[in-house]
mmCIF file with all atom_site columns, C-alpha atoms in Angstrom:
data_model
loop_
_atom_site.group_PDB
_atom_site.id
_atom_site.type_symbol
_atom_site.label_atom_id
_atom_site.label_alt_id
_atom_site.label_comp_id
_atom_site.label_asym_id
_atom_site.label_entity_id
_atom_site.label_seq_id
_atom_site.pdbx_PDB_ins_code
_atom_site.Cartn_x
_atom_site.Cartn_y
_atom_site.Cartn_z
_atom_site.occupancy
_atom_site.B_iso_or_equiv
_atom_site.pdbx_formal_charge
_atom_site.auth_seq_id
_atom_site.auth_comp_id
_atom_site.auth_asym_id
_atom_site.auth_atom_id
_atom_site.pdbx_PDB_model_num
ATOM 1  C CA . UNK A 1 1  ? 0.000  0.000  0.000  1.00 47.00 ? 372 UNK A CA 1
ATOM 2  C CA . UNK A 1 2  ? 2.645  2.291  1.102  1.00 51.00 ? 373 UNK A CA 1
ATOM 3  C CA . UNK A 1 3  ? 4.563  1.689  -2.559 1.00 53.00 ? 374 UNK A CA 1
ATOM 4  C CA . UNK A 1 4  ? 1.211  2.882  -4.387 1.00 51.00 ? 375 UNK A CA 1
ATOM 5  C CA . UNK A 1 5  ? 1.071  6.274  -2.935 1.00 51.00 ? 376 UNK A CA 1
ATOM 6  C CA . UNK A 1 6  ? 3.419  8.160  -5.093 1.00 53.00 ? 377 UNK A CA 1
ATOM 7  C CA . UNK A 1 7  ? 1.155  7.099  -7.514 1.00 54.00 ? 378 UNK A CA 1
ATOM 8  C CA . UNK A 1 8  ? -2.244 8.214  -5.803 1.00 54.00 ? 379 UNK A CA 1
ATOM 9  C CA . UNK A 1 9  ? -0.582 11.605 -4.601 1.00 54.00 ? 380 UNK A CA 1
ATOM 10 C CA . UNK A 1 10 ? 1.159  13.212 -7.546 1.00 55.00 ? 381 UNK A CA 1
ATOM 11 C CA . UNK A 1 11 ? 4.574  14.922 -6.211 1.00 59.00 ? 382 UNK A CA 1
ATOM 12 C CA . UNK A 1 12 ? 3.294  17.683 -4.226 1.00 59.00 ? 383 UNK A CA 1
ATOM 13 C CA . UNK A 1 13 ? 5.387  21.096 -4.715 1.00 64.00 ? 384 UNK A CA 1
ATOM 14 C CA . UNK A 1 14 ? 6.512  21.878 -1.346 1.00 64.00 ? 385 UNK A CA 1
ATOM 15 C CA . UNK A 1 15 ? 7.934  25.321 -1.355 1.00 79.00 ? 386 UNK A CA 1
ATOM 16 C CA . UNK A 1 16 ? 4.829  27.921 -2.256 1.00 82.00 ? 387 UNK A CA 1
ATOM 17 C CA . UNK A 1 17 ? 3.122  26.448 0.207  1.00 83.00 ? 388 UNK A CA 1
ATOM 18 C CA . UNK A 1 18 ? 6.396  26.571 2.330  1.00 83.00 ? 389 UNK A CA 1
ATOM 19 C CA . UNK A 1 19 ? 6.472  30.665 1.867  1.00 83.00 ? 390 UNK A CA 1
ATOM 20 C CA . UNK A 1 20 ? 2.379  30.934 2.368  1.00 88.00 ? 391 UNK A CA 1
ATOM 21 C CA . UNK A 1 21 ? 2.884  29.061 5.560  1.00 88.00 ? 392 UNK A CA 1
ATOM 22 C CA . UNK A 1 22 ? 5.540  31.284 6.454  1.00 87.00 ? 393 UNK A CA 1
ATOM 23 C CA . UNK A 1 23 ? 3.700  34.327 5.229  1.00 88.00 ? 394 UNK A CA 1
ATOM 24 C CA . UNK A 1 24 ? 1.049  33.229 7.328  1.00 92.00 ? 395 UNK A CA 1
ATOM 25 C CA . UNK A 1 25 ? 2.838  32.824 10.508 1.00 91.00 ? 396 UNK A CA 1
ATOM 26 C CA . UNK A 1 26 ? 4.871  36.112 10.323 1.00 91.00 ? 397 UNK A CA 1
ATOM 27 C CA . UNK A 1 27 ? 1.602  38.257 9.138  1.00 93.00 ? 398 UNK A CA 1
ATOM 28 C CA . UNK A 1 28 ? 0.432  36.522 12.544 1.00 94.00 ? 399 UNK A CA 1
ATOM 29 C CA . UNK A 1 29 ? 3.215  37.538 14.778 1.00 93.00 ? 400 UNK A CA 1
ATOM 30 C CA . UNK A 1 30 ? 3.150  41.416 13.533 1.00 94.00 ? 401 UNK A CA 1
ATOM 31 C CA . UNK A 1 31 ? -0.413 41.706 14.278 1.00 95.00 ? 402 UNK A CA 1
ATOM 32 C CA . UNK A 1 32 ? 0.382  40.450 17.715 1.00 96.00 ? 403 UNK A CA 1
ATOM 33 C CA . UNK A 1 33 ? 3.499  42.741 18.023 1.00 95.00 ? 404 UNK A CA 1
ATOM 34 C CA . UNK A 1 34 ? 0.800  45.739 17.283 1.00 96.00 ? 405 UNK A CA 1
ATOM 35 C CA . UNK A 1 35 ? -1.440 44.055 19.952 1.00 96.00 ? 406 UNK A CA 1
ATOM 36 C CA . UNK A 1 36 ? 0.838  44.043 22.798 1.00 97.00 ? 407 UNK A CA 1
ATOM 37 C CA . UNK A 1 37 ? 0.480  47.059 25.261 1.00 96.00 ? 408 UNK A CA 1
ATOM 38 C CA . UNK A 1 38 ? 3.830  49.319 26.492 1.00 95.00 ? 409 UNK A CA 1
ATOM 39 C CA . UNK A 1 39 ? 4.221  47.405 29.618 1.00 97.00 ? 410 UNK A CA 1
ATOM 40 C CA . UNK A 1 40 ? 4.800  43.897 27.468 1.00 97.00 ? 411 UNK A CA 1
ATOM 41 C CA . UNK A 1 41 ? 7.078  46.022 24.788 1.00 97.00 ? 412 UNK A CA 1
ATOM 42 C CA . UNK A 1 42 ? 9.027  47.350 27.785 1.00 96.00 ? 413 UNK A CA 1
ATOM 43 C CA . UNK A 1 43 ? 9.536  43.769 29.084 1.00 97.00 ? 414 UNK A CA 1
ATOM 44 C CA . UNK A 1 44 ? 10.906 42.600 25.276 1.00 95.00 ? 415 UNK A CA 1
ATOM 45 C CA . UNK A 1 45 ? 12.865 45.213 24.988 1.00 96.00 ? 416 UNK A CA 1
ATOM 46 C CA . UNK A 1 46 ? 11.358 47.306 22.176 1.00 95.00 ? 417 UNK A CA 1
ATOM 47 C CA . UNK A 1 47 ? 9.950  50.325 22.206 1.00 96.00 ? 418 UNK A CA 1
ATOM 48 C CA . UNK A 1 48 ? 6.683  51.671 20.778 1.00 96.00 ? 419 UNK A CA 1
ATOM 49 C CA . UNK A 1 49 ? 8.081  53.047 17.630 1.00 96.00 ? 420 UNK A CA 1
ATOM 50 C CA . UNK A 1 50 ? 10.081 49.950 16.921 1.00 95.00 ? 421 UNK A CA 1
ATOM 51 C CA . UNK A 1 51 ? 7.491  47.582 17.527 1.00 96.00 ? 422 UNK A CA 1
ATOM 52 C CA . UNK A 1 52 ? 5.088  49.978 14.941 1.00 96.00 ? 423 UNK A CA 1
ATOM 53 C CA . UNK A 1 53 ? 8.057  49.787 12.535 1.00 94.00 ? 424 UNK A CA 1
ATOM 54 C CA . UNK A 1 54 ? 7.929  46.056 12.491 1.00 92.00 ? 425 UNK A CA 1
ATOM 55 C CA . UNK A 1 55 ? 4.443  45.630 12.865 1.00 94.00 ? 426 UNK A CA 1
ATOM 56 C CA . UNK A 1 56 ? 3.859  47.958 9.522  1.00 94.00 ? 427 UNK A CA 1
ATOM 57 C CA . UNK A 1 57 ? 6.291  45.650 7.377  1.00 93.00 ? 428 UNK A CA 1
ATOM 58 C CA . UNK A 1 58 ? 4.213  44.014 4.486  1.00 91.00 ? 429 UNK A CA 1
ATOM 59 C CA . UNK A 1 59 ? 4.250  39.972 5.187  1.00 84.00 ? 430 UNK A CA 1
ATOM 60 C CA . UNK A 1 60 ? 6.412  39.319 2.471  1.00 82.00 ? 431 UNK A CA 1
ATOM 61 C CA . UNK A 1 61 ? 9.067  41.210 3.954  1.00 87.00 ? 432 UNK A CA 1
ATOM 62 C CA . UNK A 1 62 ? 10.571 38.243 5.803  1.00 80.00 ? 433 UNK A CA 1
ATOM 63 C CA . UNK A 1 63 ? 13.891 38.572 7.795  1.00 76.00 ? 434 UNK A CA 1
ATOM 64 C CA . UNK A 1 64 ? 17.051 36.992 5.553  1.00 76.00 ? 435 UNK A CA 1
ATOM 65 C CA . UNK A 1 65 ? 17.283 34.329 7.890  1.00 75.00 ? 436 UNK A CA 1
ATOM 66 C CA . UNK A 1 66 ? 13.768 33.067 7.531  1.00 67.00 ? 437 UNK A CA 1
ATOM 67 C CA . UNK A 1 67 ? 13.989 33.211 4.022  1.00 62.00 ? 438 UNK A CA 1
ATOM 68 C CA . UNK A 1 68 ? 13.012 29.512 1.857  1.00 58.00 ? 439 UNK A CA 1
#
């Protein structure tokens, strides 16, 4: 059974969905990031303008390091 699958499930193209799932969760963190109040941005270590900054970034601006 396990031998048939390939031919069931056509090779599924990993990566775009890769990059939407990473679009996803980084669109998810920067509306939390906007969310959080100046108490919580004081414990992180940002400040209000920084944490607007990164909030405002479109979601495919992903840091270098996240990058597929």
């Amino acid at each position: 059974m396990i031998r048939s699958l390939p031919l069931i499930f056509p090779r599924i193209r990993l990566r775009p969905l890769a990059r939407l799932a990473q679009w996803t969760a980084l669109s998810r963190q920067r509306r939390a990031l906007r969310a959080l109040d100046d108490a919580a941005l004081d414990d992180i270590g940002l400040s209000r303008l920084a944490a607007q900054s990164e909030a405002n970034r479109p979601f495919w601006d992903a840091p270098s390091n996240w990058r597929i």
